[in-house]
Short mmCIF file of C-alpha atoms in Angstrom, two decimals:
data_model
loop_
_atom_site.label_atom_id
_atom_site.label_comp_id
_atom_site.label_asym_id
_atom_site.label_seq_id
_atom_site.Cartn_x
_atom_site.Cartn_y
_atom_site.Cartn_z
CA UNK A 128 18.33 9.81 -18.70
CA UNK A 129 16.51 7.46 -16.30
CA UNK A 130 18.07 3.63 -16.35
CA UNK A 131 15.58 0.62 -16.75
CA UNK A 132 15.15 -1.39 -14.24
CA UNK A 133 16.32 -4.52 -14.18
CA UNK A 134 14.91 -5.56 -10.87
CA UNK A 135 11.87 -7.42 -11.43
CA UNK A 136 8.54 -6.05 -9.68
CA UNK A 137 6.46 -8.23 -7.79
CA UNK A 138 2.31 -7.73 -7.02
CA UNK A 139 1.57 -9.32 -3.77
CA UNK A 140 -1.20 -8.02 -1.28
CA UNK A 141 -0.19 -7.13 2.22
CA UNK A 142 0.75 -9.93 3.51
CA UNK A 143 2.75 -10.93 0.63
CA UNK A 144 1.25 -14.46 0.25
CA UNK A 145 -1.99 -16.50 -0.56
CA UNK A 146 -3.43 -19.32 1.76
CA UNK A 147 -4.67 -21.68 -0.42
CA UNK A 148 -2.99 -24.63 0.40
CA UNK A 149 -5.25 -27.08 1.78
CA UNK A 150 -8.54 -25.88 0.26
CA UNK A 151 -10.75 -28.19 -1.39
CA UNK A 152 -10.37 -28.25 -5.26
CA UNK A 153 -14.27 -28.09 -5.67
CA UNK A 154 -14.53 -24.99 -3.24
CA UNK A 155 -11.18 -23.31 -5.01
CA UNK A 156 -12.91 -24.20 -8.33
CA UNK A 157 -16.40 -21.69 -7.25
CA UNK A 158 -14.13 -19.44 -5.58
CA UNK A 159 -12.52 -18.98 -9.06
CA UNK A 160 -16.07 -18.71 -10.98
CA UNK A 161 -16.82 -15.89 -8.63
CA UNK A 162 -13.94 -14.08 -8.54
CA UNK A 163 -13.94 -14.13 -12.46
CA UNK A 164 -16.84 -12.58 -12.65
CA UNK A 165 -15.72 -10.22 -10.39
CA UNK A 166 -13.21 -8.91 -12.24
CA UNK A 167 -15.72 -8.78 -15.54
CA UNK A 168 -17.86 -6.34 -13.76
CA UNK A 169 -17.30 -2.93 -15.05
CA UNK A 170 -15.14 -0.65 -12.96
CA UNK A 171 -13.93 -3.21 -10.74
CA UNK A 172 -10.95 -2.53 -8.83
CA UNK A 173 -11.04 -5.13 -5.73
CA UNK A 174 -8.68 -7.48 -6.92
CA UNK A 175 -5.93 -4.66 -7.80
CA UNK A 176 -2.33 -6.15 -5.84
CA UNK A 177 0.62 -3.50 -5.21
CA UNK A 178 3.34 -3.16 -6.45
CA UNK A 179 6.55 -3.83 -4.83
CA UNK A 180 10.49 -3.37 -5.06
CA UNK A 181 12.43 -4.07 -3.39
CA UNK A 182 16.05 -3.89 -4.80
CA UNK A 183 17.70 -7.49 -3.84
CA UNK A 184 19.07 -7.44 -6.71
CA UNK A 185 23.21 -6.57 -5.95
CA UNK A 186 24.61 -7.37 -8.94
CA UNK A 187 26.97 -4.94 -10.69
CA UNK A 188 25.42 -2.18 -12.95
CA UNK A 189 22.16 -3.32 -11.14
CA UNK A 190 20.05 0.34 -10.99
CA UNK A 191 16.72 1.22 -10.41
CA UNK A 192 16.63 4.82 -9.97
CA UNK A 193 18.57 8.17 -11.71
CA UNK A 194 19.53 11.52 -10.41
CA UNK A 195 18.87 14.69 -11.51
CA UNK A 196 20.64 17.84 -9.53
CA UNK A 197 22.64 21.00 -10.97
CA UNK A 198 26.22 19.97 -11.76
CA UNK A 199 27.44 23.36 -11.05
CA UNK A 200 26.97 22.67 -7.39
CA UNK A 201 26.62 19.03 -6.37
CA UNK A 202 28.38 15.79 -7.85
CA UNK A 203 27.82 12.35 -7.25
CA UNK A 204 30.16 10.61 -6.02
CA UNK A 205 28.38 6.76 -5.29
CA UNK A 206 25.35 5.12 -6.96
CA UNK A 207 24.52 1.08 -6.91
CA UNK A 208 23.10 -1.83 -5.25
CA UNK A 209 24.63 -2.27 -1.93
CA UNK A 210 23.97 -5.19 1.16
CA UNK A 211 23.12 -2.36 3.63
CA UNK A 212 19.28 -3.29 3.06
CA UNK A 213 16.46 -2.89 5.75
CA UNK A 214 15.30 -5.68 5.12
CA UNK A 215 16.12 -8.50 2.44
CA UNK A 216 19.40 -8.70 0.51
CA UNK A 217 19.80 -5.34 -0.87
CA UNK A 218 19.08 -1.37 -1.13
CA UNK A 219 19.95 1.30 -3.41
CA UNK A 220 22.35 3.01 -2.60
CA UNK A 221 23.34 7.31 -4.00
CA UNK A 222 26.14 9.68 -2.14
CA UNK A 223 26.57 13.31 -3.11
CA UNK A 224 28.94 16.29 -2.27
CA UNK A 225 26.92 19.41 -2.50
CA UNK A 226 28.96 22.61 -2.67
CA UNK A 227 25.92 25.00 -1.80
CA UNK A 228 23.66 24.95 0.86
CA UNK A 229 19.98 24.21 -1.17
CA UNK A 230 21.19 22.41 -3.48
CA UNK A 231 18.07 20.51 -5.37
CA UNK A 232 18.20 16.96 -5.88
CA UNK A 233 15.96 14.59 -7.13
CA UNK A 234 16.17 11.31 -7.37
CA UNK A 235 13.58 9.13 -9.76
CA UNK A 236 12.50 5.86 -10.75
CA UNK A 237 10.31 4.43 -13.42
CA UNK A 238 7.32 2.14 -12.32
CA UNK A 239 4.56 0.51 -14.41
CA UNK A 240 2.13 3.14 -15.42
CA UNK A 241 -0.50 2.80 -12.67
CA UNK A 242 -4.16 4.53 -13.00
CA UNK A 243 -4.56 7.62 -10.15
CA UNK A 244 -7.27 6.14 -7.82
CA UNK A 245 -9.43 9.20 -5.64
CA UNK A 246 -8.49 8.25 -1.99
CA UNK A 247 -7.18 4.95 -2.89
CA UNK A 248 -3.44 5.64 -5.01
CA UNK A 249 -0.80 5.46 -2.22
CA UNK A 250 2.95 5.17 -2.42
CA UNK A 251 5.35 4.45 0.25
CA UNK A 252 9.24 3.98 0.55
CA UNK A 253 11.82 3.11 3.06
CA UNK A 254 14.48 5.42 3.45
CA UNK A 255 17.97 5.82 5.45
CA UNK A 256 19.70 9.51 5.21
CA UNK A 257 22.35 10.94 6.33
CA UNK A 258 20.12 14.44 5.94
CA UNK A 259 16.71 14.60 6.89
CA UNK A 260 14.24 17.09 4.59
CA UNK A 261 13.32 14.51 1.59
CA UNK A 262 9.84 13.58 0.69
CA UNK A 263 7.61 11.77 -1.83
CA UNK A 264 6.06 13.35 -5.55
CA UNK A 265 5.03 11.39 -8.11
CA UNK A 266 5.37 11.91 -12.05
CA UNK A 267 1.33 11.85 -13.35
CA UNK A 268 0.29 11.75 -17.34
CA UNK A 269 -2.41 13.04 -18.55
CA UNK A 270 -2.89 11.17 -21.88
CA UNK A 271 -6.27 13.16 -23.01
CA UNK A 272 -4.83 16.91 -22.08
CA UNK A 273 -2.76 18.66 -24.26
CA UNK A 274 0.46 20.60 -22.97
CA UNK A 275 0.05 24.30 -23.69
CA UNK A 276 3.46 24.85 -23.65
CA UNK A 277 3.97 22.40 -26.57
CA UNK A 278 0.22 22.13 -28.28
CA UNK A 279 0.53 18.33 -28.13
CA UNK A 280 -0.62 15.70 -26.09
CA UNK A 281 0.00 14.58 -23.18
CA UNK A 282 0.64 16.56 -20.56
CA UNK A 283 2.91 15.77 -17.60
CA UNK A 284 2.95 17.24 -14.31
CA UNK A 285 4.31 16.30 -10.81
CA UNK A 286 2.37 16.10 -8.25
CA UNK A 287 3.82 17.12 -5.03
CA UNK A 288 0.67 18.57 -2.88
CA UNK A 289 -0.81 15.39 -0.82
CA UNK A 290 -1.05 13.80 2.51
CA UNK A 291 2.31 12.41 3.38
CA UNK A 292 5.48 13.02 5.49
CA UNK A 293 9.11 14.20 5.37
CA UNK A 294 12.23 11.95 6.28
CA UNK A 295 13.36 13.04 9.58
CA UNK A 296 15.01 10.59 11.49
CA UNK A 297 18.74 11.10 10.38
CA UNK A 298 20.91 8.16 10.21
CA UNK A 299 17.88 6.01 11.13
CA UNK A 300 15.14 3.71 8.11
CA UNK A 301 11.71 5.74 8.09
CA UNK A 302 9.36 4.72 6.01
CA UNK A 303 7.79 7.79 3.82
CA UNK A 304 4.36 7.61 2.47
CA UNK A 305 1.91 9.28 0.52
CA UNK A 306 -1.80 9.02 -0.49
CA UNK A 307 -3.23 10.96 -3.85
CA UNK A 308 -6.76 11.89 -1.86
CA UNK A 309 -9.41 13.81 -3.70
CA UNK A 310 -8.13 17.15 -1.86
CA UNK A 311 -4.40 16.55 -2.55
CA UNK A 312 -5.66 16.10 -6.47
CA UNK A 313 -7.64 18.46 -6.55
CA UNK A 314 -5.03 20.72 -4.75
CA UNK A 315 -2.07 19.98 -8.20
CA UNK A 316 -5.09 20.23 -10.53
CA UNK A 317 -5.89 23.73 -9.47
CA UNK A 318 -1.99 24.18 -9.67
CA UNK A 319 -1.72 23.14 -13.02
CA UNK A 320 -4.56 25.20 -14.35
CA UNK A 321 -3.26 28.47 -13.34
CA UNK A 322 0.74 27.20 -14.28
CA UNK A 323 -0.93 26.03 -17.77
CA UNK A 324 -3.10 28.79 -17.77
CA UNK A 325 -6.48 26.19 -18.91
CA UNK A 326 -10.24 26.45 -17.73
CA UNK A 327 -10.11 22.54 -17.32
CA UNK A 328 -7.87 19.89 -17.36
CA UNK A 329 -9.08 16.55 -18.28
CA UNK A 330 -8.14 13.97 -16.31
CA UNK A 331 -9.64 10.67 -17.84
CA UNK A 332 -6.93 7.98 -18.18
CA UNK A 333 -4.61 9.95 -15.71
CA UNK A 334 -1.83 7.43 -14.14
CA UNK A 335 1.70 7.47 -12.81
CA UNK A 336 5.04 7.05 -14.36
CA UNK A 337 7.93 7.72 -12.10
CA UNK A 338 7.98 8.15 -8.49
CA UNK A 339 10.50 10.91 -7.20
CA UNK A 340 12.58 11.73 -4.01
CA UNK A 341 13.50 15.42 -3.85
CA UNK A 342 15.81 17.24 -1.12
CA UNK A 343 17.32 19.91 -0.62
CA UNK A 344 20.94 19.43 1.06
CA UNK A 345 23.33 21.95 2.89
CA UNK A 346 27.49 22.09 1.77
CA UNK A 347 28.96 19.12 2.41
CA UNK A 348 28.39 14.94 1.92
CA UNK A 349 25.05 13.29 1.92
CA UNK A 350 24.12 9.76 1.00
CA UNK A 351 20.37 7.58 0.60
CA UNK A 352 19.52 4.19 0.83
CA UNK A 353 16.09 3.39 -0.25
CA UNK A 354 14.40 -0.07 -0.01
CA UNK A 355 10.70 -1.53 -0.12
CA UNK A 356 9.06 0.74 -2.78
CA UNK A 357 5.14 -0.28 -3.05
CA UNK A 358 2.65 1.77 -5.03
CA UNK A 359 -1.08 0.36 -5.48
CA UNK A 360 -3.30 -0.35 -6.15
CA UNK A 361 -2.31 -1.10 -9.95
CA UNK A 362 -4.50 -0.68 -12.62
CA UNK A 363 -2.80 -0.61 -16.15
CA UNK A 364 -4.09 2.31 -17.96
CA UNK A 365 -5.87 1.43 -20.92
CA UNK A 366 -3.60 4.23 -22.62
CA UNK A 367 0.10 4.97 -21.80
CA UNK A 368 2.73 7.01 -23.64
CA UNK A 369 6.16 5.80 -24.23
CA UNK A 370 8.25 6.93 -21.33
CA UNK A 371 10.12 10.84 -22.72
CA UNK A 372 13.39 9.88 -21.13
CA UNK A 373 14.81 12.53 -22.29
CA UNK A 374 13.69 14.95 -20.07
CA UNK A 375 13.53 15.69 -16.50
CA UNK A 376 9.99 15.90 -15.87
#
């Protein structure tokens, strides 16, 4: 199963702050007319924040993420809240000992469902490896679709095909990043039709549930930190589906 968070999330834009102080209350007061009626004009999207974790939160039992890898040939040795943080007060914190080279791990967290955005949904995440090779998916429901392999709705798919990069600098924080452009979604659509075998998929209400972190390791110890998780711009769906926690999708 996947663990709740109990880190809080935090919507900020990108610098993390708001400059009002100082404004007169008569200007803040028409500035607030407009922007309300900015955000009752259909389809808007401009005032959308990010969000962000970032896993300060050290105290015992703390977790954010889970871990899903075949037993047979990796175990996990480590997982918690730890001071070694990029930034901040704290990281998250996993160590394995794989017994096989390619061993498949993945490593997931829950977010608040967030709407897929053409060119605009982007996800990024600071990471510190002792093995380079991870990168970025994200878990994507589509409430309206129904799963063939179940004849129910919804259907849940990862995504996995987009513009992003793969951890590389060993021993060192990268940041890793992703954006879900119309090409990359296009590019898992066409994969899901042929692995659902459908004519159409369709995609209205589609949003994220989990982010992932997959790698594959060679024999021996290897350990993450992650910190600094943002994904935005958030829209809550206007339909969601109780998280299946159940299963490793």
């Amino acid at each position: 199963f996947l663990p709740r968070s109990r880190s809080p999330f935090l919507l900020m834009d990108d610098r993390g702050s708001c400059p009002w102080n100082g404004v007169p209350f008569r200007l803040l007061l028409g500035l607030g007319g407009l922007v309300f009626c900015l955000l009752l004009w259909p389809g808007n999207r401009c005032a959308a924040a990010d969000i962000v974790e970032n896993y300060d939160d050290v105290s015992e039992g703390t977790i954010s993420w889970g871990a899903f890898y075949d037993r047979r040939a990796c175990r996990m040795l480590d997982h918690r809240r730890v001071t070694r943080a990029r930034e901040g007060r704290g990281a998250e914190y996993f160590r394995f000992q794989a017994a096989d080279q390619g061993t498949l791990i993945e490593m997931k967290q829950t977010v608040p469902p967030t709407e897929v955005l053409l060119d605009e949904t982007h996800l990024s995440l600071w990471v510190r490896s002792t093995r380079g090779g991870c990168r970025l998916s994200v878990n994507v429901v589509l409430p309206n679709q129904v799963d063939t392999t179940t004849n129910e709705k919804p259907l849940r798919i990862r995504f996995d095909r987009f513009e992003g990069n793969t951890y590389t600098d060993e021993g060192q924080w990268q940041q890793l990043h992703c954006r879900l452009t119309r090409r990359a979604i296009a590019s898992n659509l066409s994969w899901a039709r042929d692995f659902y075998d459908v004519s159409d998929i369709d995609t209205s209400g589609m949003y994220i549930e989990r982010i992932i972190v997959t790698t594959q390791t060679v024999a021996g110890p290897v350990e993450f930190l992650f910190d600094e998780m943002r994904l935005g711009p958030h829209i809550k769906p206007s339909q969601i589906i109780p998280v299946d926690r159940r299963t490793n999708g």
